[in-house]
mmCIF file of C-alpha atoms and ligand atoms in Angstrom:
data_model
loop_
_atom_site.group_PDB
_atom_site.id
_atom_site.type_symbol
_atom_site.label_atom_id
_atom_site.label_comp_id
_atom_site.label_asym_id
_atom_site.label_seq_id
_atom_site.Cartn_x
_atom_site.Cartn_y
_atom_site.Cartn_z
ATOM 1 C CA UNK A 1 37.543 0.891 -43.000
ATOM 2 C CA UNK A 2 33.873 0.369 -42.095
ATOM 3 C CA UNK A 3 30.931 -1.037 -43.997
ATOM 4 C CA UNK A 4 28.320 1.433 -45.127
ATOM 5 C CA UNK A 5 24.657 0.808 -44.367
ATOM 6 C CA UNK A 6 21.923 2.851 -45.961
ATOM 7 C CA UNK A 7 19.865 3.985 -42.952
ATOM 8 C CA UNK A 8 17.234 5.813 -44.990
ATOM 9 C CA UNK A 9 14.877 2.808 -44.789
ATOM 10 C CA UNK A 10 13.472 0.882 -41.782
ATOM 11 C CA UNK A 11 15.307 -2.245 -42.989
ATOM 12 C CA UNK A 12 18.539 -0.237 -43.153
ATOM 13 C CA UNK A 13 18.014 1.053 -39.613
ATOM 14 C CA UNK A 14 17.424 -2.539 -38.404
ATOM 15 C CA UNK A 15 20.594 -3.679 -40.165
ATOM 16 C CA UNK A 16 22.556 -0.817 -38.586
ATOM 17 C CA UNK A 17 21.246 -1.692 -35.109
ATOM 18 C CA UNK A 18 22.084 -5.369 -35.635
ATOM 19 C CA UNK A 19 25.620 -4.429 -36.745
ATOM 20 C CA UNK A 20 25.959 -2.205 -33.694
ATOM 21 C CA UNK A 21 24.722 -4.943 -31.364
ATOM 22 C CA UNK A 22 27.256 -7.327 -32.903
ATOM 23 C CA UNK A 23 30.072 -4.849 -32.262
ATOM 24 C CA UNK A 24 28.977 -4.377 -28.650
ATOM 25 C CA UNK A 25 28.955 -8.173 -28.344
ATOM 26 C CA UNK A 26 32.561 -8.154 -29.549
ATOM 27 C CA UNK A 27 33.482 -5.725 -26.763
ATOM 28 C CA UNK A 28 33.500 -2.444 -28.680
ATOM 29 C CA UNK A 29 32.979 0.446 -26.268
ATOM 30 C CA UNK A 30 34.008 3.486 -28.342
ATOM 31 C CA UNK A 31 33.244 4.704 -31.838
ATOM 32 C CA UNK A 32 35.824 6.853 -33.591
ATOM 33 C CA UNK A 33 34.966 8.398 -36.948
ATOM 34 C CA UNK A 34 37.341 9.676 -39.612
ATOM 35 C CA UNK A 35 36.080 13.228 -39.265
ATOM 36 C CA UNK A 36 35.874 15.252 -36.055
ATOM 37 C CA UNK A 37 32.319 15.728 -34.773
ATOM 38 C CA UNK A 38 31.141 18.836 -32.998
ATOM 39 C CA UNK A 39 28.613 17.310 -30.586
ATOM 40 C CA UNK A 40 26.950 20.698 -30.114
ATOM 41 C CA UNK A 41 26.009 20.753 -33.788
ATOM 42 C CA UNK A 42 24.138 17.434 -33.714
ATOM 43 C CA UNK A 43 20.383 17.687 -34.270
ATOM 44 C CA UNK A 44 18.391 17.750 -31.035
ATOM 45 C CA UNK A 45 15.756 15.391 -32.364
ATOM 46 C CA UNK A 46 16.488 11.667 -32.720
ATOM 47 C CA UNK A 47 17.266 10.892 -36.359
ATOM 48 C CA UNK A 48 15.159 7.722 -36.083
ATOM 49 C CA UNK A 49 12.042 9.862 -35.912
ATOM 50 C CA UNK A 50 13.175 12.298 -38.584
ATOM 51 C CA UNK A 51 10.742 12.585 -41.453
ATOM 52 C CA UNK A 52 11.682 13.859 -44.887
ATOM 53 C CA UNK A 53 10.676 17.512 -45.105
ATOM 54 C CA UNK A 54 7.562 18.108 -47.221
ATOM 55 C CA UNK A 55 8.318 19.227 -50.748
ATOM 56 C CA UNK A 56 7.445 22.826 -51.465
ATOM 57 C CA UNK A 57 4.169 23.199 -53.404
ATOM 58 C CA UNK A 58 4.878 23.169 -57.144
ATOM 59 C CA UNK A 59 3.184 24.945 -59.985
ATOM 60 C CA UNK A 60 1.159 22.298 -61.940
ATOM 61 C CA UNK A 61 3.308 22.760 -65.040
ATOM 62 C CA UNK A 62 6.635 22.282 -63.211
ATOM 63 C CA UNK A 63 8.218 18.861 -62.819
ATOM 64 C CA UNK A 64 8.084 17.816 -59.110
ATOM 65 C CA UNK A 65 11.402 18.309 -57.404
ATOM 66 C CA UNK A 66 12.902 15.719 -55.112
ATOM 67 C CA UNK A 67 12.410 16.396 -51.389
ATOM 68 C CA UNK A 68 15.617 17.254 -49.546
ATOM 69 C CA UNK A 69 17.199 14.089 -48.174
ATOM 70 C CA UNK A 70 16.487 13.424 -44.512
ATOM 71 C CA UNK A 71 19.493 13.323 -42.218
ATOM 72 C CA UNK A 72 19.583 9.771 -40.902
ATOM 73 C CA UNK A 73 23.067 10.028 -39.429
ATOM 74 C CA UNK A 74 22.967 7.405 -36.640
ATOM 75 C CA UNK A 75 23.196 9.169 -33.299
ATOM 76 C CA UNK A 76 23.480 6.511 -30.624
ATOM 77 C CA UNK A 77 22.589 7.834 -27.210
ATOM 78 C CA UNK A 78 24.119 6.394 -24.065
ATOM 79 C CA UNK A 79 20.696 4.929 -23.150
ATOM 80 C CA UNK A 80 20.311 3.203 -26.498
ATOM 81 C CA UNK A 81 23.826 1.820 -26.266
ATOM 82 C CA UNK A 82 23.112 0.531 -22.755
ATOM 83 C CA UNK A 83 19.808 -0.978 -23.858
ATOM 84 C CA UNK A 84 21.475 -2.707 -26.803
ATOM 85 C CA UNK A 85 24.241 -4.065 -24.584
ATOM 86 C CA UNK A 86 21.602 -5.368 -22.138
ATOM 87 C CA UNK A 87 19.578 -6.999 -24.942
ATOM 88 C CA UNK A 88 22.692 -8.608 -26.358
ATOM 89 C CA UNK A 89 23.596 -9.829 -22.852
ATOM 90 C CA UNK A 90 20.172 -11.389 -22.290
ATOM 91 C CA UNK A 91 20.314 -13.115 -25.685
ATOM 92 C CA UNK A 92 23.812 -14.422 -24.933
ATOM 93 C CA UNK A 93 22.691 -15.626 -21.474
ATOM 94 C CA UNK A 94 19.711 -17.440 -22.977
ATOM 95 C CA UNK A 95 21.904 -19.206 -25.533
ATOM 96 C CA UNK A 96 24.587 -20.137 -22.990
ATOM 97 C CA UNK A 97 22.081 -21.380 -20.396
ATOM 98 C CA UNK A 98 20.126 -23.390 -22.972
ATOM 99 C CA UNK A 99 23.318 -25.138 -24.112
ATOM 100 C CA UNK A 100 24.238 -26.258 -20.565
ATOM 101 C CA UNK A 101 23.033 -29.821 -20.026
ATOM 102 C CA UNK A 102 24.265 -30.319 -16.480
ATOM 103 C CA UNK A 103 25.310 -28.208 -13.491
ATOM 104 C CA UNK A 104 29.002 -28.476 -14.322
ATOM 105 C CA UNK A 105 28.355 -27.132 -17.810
ATOM 106 C CA UNK A 106 26.169 -24.373 -16.364
ATOM 107 C CA UNK A 107 28.943 -23.320 -14.002
ATOM 108 C CA UNK A 108 31.404 -23.265 -16.913
ATOM 109 C CA UNK A 109 28.951 -21.251 -19.006
ATOM 110 C CA UNK A 110 28.671 -18.660 -16.212
ATOM 111 C CA UNK A 111 32.436 -18.556 -15.774
ATOM 112 C CA UNK A 112 32.767 -17.783 -19.496
ATOM 113 C CA UNK A 113 29.964 -15.198 -19.538
ATOM 114 C CA UNK A 114 31.364 -11.672 -19.891
ATOM 115 C CA UNK A 115 28.239 -9.560 -20.408
ATOM 116 C CA UNK A 116 27.526 -8.813 -16.744
ATOM 117 C CA UNK A 117 29.724 -5.964 -15.526
ATOM 118 C CA UNK A 118 29.613 -7.177 -11.927
ATOM 119 C CA UNK A 119 31.945 -9.985 -12.943
ATOM 120 C CA UNK A 120 34.760 -7.481 -13.518
ATOM 121 C CA UNK A 121 34.721 -6.267 -9.907
ATOM 122 C CA UNK A 122 34.219 -9.652 -8.235
ATOM 123 C CA UNK A 123 36.936 -11.990 -7.055
ATOM 124 C CA UNK A 124 34.888 -15.186 -7.320
ATOM 125 C CA UNK A 125 32.029 -16.757 -9.184
ATOM 126 C CA UNK A 126 29.757 -17.968 -6.390
ATOM 127 C CA UNK A 127 27.859 -20.723 -8.167
ATOM 128 C CA UNK A 128 26.310 -22.937 -5.510
ATOM 129 C CA UNK A 129 26.708 -24.776 -2.225
ATOM 130 C CA UNK A 130 25.213 -27.810 -0.505
ATOM 131 C CA UNK A 131 23.762 -30.828 -2.277
ATOM 132 C CA UNK A 132 22.328 -30.517 -5.808
ATOM 133 C CA UNK A 133 20.058 -33.515 -5.105
ATOM 134 C CA UNK A 134 18.333 -31.762 -2.165
ATOM 135 C CA UNK A 135 14.536 -31.441 -2.162
ATOM 136 C CA UNK A 136 14.882 -27.833 -1.029
ATOM 137 C CA UNK A 137 16.716 -25.220 -3.076
ATOM 138 C CA UNK A 138 17.537 -21.868 -1.474
ATOM 139 C CA UNK A 139 17.844 -18.896 -3.803
ATOM 140 C CA UNK A 140 19.674 -15.967 -2.228
ATOM 141 C CA UNK A 141 20.528 -12.508 -3.534
ATOM 142 C CA UNK A 142 24.210 -12.046 -4.308
ATOM 143 C CA UNK A 143 27.532 -12.751 -2.618
ATOM 144 C CA UNK A 144 28.731 -10.346 0.067
ATOM 145 C CA UNK A 145 32.381 -9.764 0.878
ATOM 146 C CA UNK A 146 32.856 -13.072 2.731
ATOM 147 C CA UNK A 147 31.180 -15.127 0.006
ATOM 148 C CA UNK A 148 33.232 -13.356 -2.674
ATOM 149 C CA UNK A 149 36.438 -14.143 -0.803
ATOM 150 C CA UNK A 150 35.549 -17.799 -0.233
ATOM 151 C CA UNK A 151 33.639 -18.459 -3.462
ATOM 152 C CA UNK A 152 30.772 -20.066 -1.464
ATOM 153 C CA UNK A 153 27.229 -18.864 -0.769
ATOM 154 C CA UNK A 154 26.035 -17.873 2.714
ATOM 155 C CA UNK A 155 29.216 -17.799 4.774
ATOM 156 C CA UNK A 156 30.111 -15.212 7.427
ATOM 157 C CA UNK A 157 27.617 -14.037 10.047
ATOM 158 C CA UNK A 158 24.574 -14.348 7.765
ATOM 159 C CA UNK A 159 25.687 -17.850 6.783
ATOM 160 C CA UNK A 160 25.999 -18.896 10.432
ATOM 161 C CA UNK A 161 22.466 -17.684 11.149
ATOM 162 C CA UNK A 162 21.246 -19.359 7.953
ATOM 163 C CA UNK A 163 22.657 -22.719 9.121
ATOM 164 C CA UNK A 164 21.061 -22.345 12.571
ATOM 165 C CA UNK A 165 17.673 -21.466 11.082
ATOM 166 C CA UNK A 166 17.519 -24.519 8.832
ATOM 167 C CA UNK A 167 19.058 -26.847 11.423
ATOM 168 C CA UNK A 168 16.025 -25.969 13.571
ATOM 169 C CA UNK A 169 13.793 -27.760 11.027
ATOM 170 C CA UNK A 170 16.248 -30.607 10.398
ATOM 171 C CA UNK A 171 17.805 -29.345 7.136
ATOM 172 C CA UNK A 172 21.481 -28.800 6.427
ATOM 173 C CA UNK A 173 23.702 -27.936 3.484
ATOM 174 C CA UNK A 174 26.107 -30.611 4.762
ATOM 175 C CA UNK A 175 23.589 -33.444 4.654
ATOM 176 C CA UNK A 176 23.971 -35.916 1.802
ATOM 177 C CA UNK A 177 20.438 -37.263 2.200
ATOM 178 C CA UNK A 178 18.172 -35.408 -0.295
ATOM 179 C CA UNK A 179 15.369 -35.453 2.326
ATOM 180 C CA UNK A 180 17.378 -33.380 4.817
ATOM 181 C CA UNK A 181 19.824 -31.608 2.504
ATOM 182 C CA UNK A 182 19.809 -28.062 1.127
ATOM 183 C CA UNK A 183 21.030 -26.779 -2.212
ATOM 184 C CA UNK A 184 22.068 -23.097 -2.246
ATOM 185 C CA UNK A 185 22.499 -20.628 -5.095
ATOM 186 C CA UNK A 186 22.067 -16.907 -5.688
ATOM 187 C CA UNK A 187 20.191 -15.018 -8.395
ATOM 188 C CA UNK A 188 23.409 -13.040 -8.934
ATOM 189 C CA UNK A 189 26.638 -15.056 -8.764
ATOM 190 C CA UNK A 190 29.003 -12.053 -8.582
ATOM 191 C CA UNK A 191 29.361 -9.577 -5.733
ATOM 192 C CA UNK A 192 27.956 -6.127 -6.561
ATOM 193 C CA UNK A 193 30.244 -3.249 -5.509
ATOM 194 C CA UNK A 194 29.692 -2.188 -1.909
ATOM 195 C CA UNK A 195 27.128 -5.001 -1.505
ATOM 196 C CA UNK A 196 24.492 -2.917 -3.266
ATOM 197 C CA UNK A 197 21.386 -4.729 -4.509
ATOM 198 C CA UNK A 198 21.607 -6.074 -8.083
ATOM 199 C CA UNK A 199 19.717 -3.820 -10.517
ATOM 200 C CA UNK A 200 16.618 -5.069 -12.401
ATOM 201 C CA UNK A 201 18.704 -5.084 -15.613
ATOM 202 C CA UNK A 202 21.416 -7.209 -14.001
ATOM 203 C CA UNK A 203 18.804 -9.623 -12.652
ATOM 204 C CA UNK A 204 17.113 -9.856 -16.054
ATOM 205 C CA UNK A 205 20.439 -10.769 -17.654
ATOM 206 C CA UNK A 206 21.071 -13.535 -15.115
ATOM 207 C CA UNK A 207 17.535 -14.920 -15.168
ATOM 208 C CA UNK A 208 18.140 -17.459 -17.971
ATOM 209 C CA UNK A 209 20.952 -18.959 -15.867
ATOM 210 C CA UNK A 210 18.742 -19.030 -12.755
ATOM 211 C CA UNK A 211 15.946 -20.753 -14.664
ATOM 212 C CA UNK A 212 18.353 -23.328 -16.043
ATOM 213 C CA UNK A 213 19.911 -23.829 -12.617
ATOM 214 C CA UNK A 214 16.505 -24.633 -11.148
ATOM 215 C CA UNK A 215 15.590 -26.905 -14.047
ATOM 216 C CA UNK A 216 18.831 -28.876 -13.701
ATOM 217 C CA UNK A 217 18.716 -29.167 -9.887
ATOM 218 C CA UNK A 218 14.964 -29.894 -10.037
ATOM 219 C CA UNK A 219 14.114 -29.309 -6.351
ATOM 220 C CA UNK A 220 10.643 -29.956 -4.877
ATOM 221 C CA UNK A 221 10.542 -26.587 -3.109
ATOM 222 C CA UNK A 222 12.316 -23.265 -3.638
ATOM 223 C CA UNK A 223 12.926 -20.776 -0.821
ATOM 224 C CA UNK A 224 13.444 -17.189 -2.002
ATOM 225 C CA UNK A 225 15.579 -15.398 0.570
ATOM 226 C CA UNK A 226 15.247 -11.642 0.340
ATOM 227 C CA UNK A 227 14.126 -9.090 -2.206
ATOM 228 C CA UNK A 228 16.363 -9.868 -5.195
ATOM 229 C CA UNK A 229 15.170 -13.471 -5.738
ATOM 230 C CA UNK A 230 11.541 -12.318 -5.384
ATOM 231 C CA UNK A 231 12.191 -9.644 -8.012
ATOM 232 C CA UNK A 232 13.987 -12.119 -10.295
ATOM 233 C CA UNK A 233 11.487 -14.992 -10.062
ATOM 234 C CA UNK A 234 8.180 -13.389 -9.103
ATOM 235 C CA UNK A 235 8.676 -9.927 -10.557
ATOM 236 C CA UNK A 236 7.497 -8.654 -7.164
ATOM 237 C CA UNK A 237 9.000 -6.367 -4.547
ATOM 238 C CA UNK A 238 8.645 -6.150 -0.773
ATOM 239 C CA UNK A 239 9.826 -9.252 1.052
ATOM 240 C CA UNK A 240 8.003 -8.269 4.246
ATOM 241 C CA UNK A 241 4.712 -8.324 2.342
ATOM 242 C CA UNK A 242 5.526 -11.433 0.256
ATOM 243 C CA UNK A 243 7.043 -13.591 2.992
ATOM 244 C CA UNK A 244 5.187 -16.528 4.437
ATOM 245 C CA UNK A 245 2.847 -17.015 1.451
ATOM 246 C CA UNK A 246 3.337 -20.024 -0.785
ATOM 247 C CA UNK A 247 3.285 -19.187 -4.459
ATOM 248 C CA UNK A 248 4.467 -20.830 -7.689
ATOM 249 C CA UNK A 249 7.377 -19.987 -9.958
ATOM 250 C CA UNK A 250 8.644 -22.040 -12.891
ATOM 251 C CA UNK A 251 6.147 -24.721 -11.914
ATOM 252 C CA UNK A 252 7.583 -25.149 -8.388
ATOM 253 C CA UNK A 253 6.160 -24.262 -4.970
ATOM 254 C CA UNK A 254 8.000 -21.212 -3.744
ATOM 255 C CA UNK A 255 8.247 -19.697 -0.247
ATOM 256 C CA UNK A 256 9.592 -16.135 0.072
ATOM 257 C CA UNK A 257 11.204 -15.367 3.411
ATOM 258 C CA UNK A 258 13.379 -12.696 5.019
ATOM 259 C CA UNK A 259 17.097 -12.845 4.334
ATOM 260 C CA UNK A 260 19.357 -13.740 7.310
ATOM 261 C CA UNK A 261 21.211 -10.447 6.796
ATOM 262 C CA UNK A 262 17.914 -8.623 7.384
ATOM 263 C CA UNK A 263 17.208 -10.783 10.418
ATOM 264 C CA UNK A 264 20.587 -9.831 11.867
ATOM 265 C CA UNK A 265 19.638 -6.164 11.384
ATOM 266 C CA UNK A 266 16.040 -6.581 12.566
ATOM 267 C CA UNK A 267 15.915 -9.434 15.090
ATOM 268 C CA UNK A 268 12.225 -8.692 15.704
ATOM 269 C CA UNK A 269 11.502 -10.312 12.303
ATOM 270 C CA UNK A 270 12.920 -13.646 13.476
ATOM 271 C CA UNK A 271 9.557 -14.637 14.921
ATOM 272 C CA UNK A 272 7.907 -14.475 11.474
ATOM 273 C CA UNK A 273 10.894 -16.224 9.896
ATOM 274 C CA UNK A 274 10.376 -19.081 12.360
ATOM 275 C CA UNK A 275 6.776 -19.343 11.168
ATOM 276 C CA UNK A 276 8.029 -19.541 7.565
ATOM 277 C CA UNK A 277 10.483 -22.293 8.474
ATOM 278 C CA UNK A 278 7.670 -24.281 10.111
ATOM 279 C CA UNK A 279 5.587 -23.873 6.930
ATOM 280 C CA UNK A 280 8.475 -25.322 4.919
ATOM 281 C CA UNK A 281 8.816 -28.227 7.345
ATOM 282 C CA UNK A 282 5.086 -28.959 7.139
ATOM 283 C CA UNK A 283 5.135 -28.851 3.330
ATOM 284 C CA UNK A 284 8.023 -31.305 3.203
ATOM 285 C CA UNK A 285 6.208 -33.658 5.575
ATOM 286 C CA UNK A 286 2.967 -33.568 3.610
HETATM 287 N N1 URA B 1 23.524 -13.100 0.759
HETATM 288 C C1 URA B 1 23.012 -13.882 -0.225
HETATM 289 O O1 URA B 1 21.871 -13.708 -0.631
HETATM 290 N N2 URA B 1 23.768 -14.841 -0.708
HETATM 291 C C2 URA B 1 24.978 -15.098 -0.267
HETATM 292 O O2 URA B 1 25.606 -15.991 -0.759
HETATM 293 C C3 URA B 1 25.470 -14.285 0.776
HETATM 294 C C4 URA B 1 24.726 -13.294 1.278
#
């Protein structure tokens, strides 16, 4: 048996949406009514914009008749349901990230977070690698197949190139000295199917965790490797245009640069990537 909400008022509509959001939060994916619904009979226009029909003009001597009741039957479109699920996910991510007071707690909060669908298809949560005390934090995109299998960021061919690139300026994920160490994380900790790019909605849901991750690790410099971290932190697209220019995000100096996977595909871009690495080295020395 369900509760009944009067949706003939704005407050009622808000209450109905809040109840719906709560159900989505609880994992509800289907709605089954007591009576069969012929979907072809549903009104074409959204009931939220339905206005009561104007009352027919009355003779002055007649008592005014009540206007026919508007049909406010909630008709939840797939888009609205998706939007609600995304909003609920962002709110849940914000609450979970805010409650995490250290990196261990943040990892546990991510492991318990069920609102991002990518988690269902991934084998591992790829939380971080390297040294959390490092002055330089690398933010990558999302795990590929190798990272998903191993549960670590930047392994496989791209990881090998990554290590060579940073070794060339004296930085390593294996160093325990904060001055020469690297700390690695991704803006999406679960592998998207087929290694596709995370969608803007998926990135928005993970952003509270990324912000908290940066706040807890507190690096001096952040390197954004590839398009997804630029989209997540800078709200900007086009790594080839953004790369090599220092900017600021969350109060930290940020350097966007090409992702090692792109450099493996387009070796001609390695020359510019070398310039970006030298800019990082100079900033650390200054
Ligand atoms: N690409 C990334 O951005 N991160 C990884 O961990 C692996 C590949």
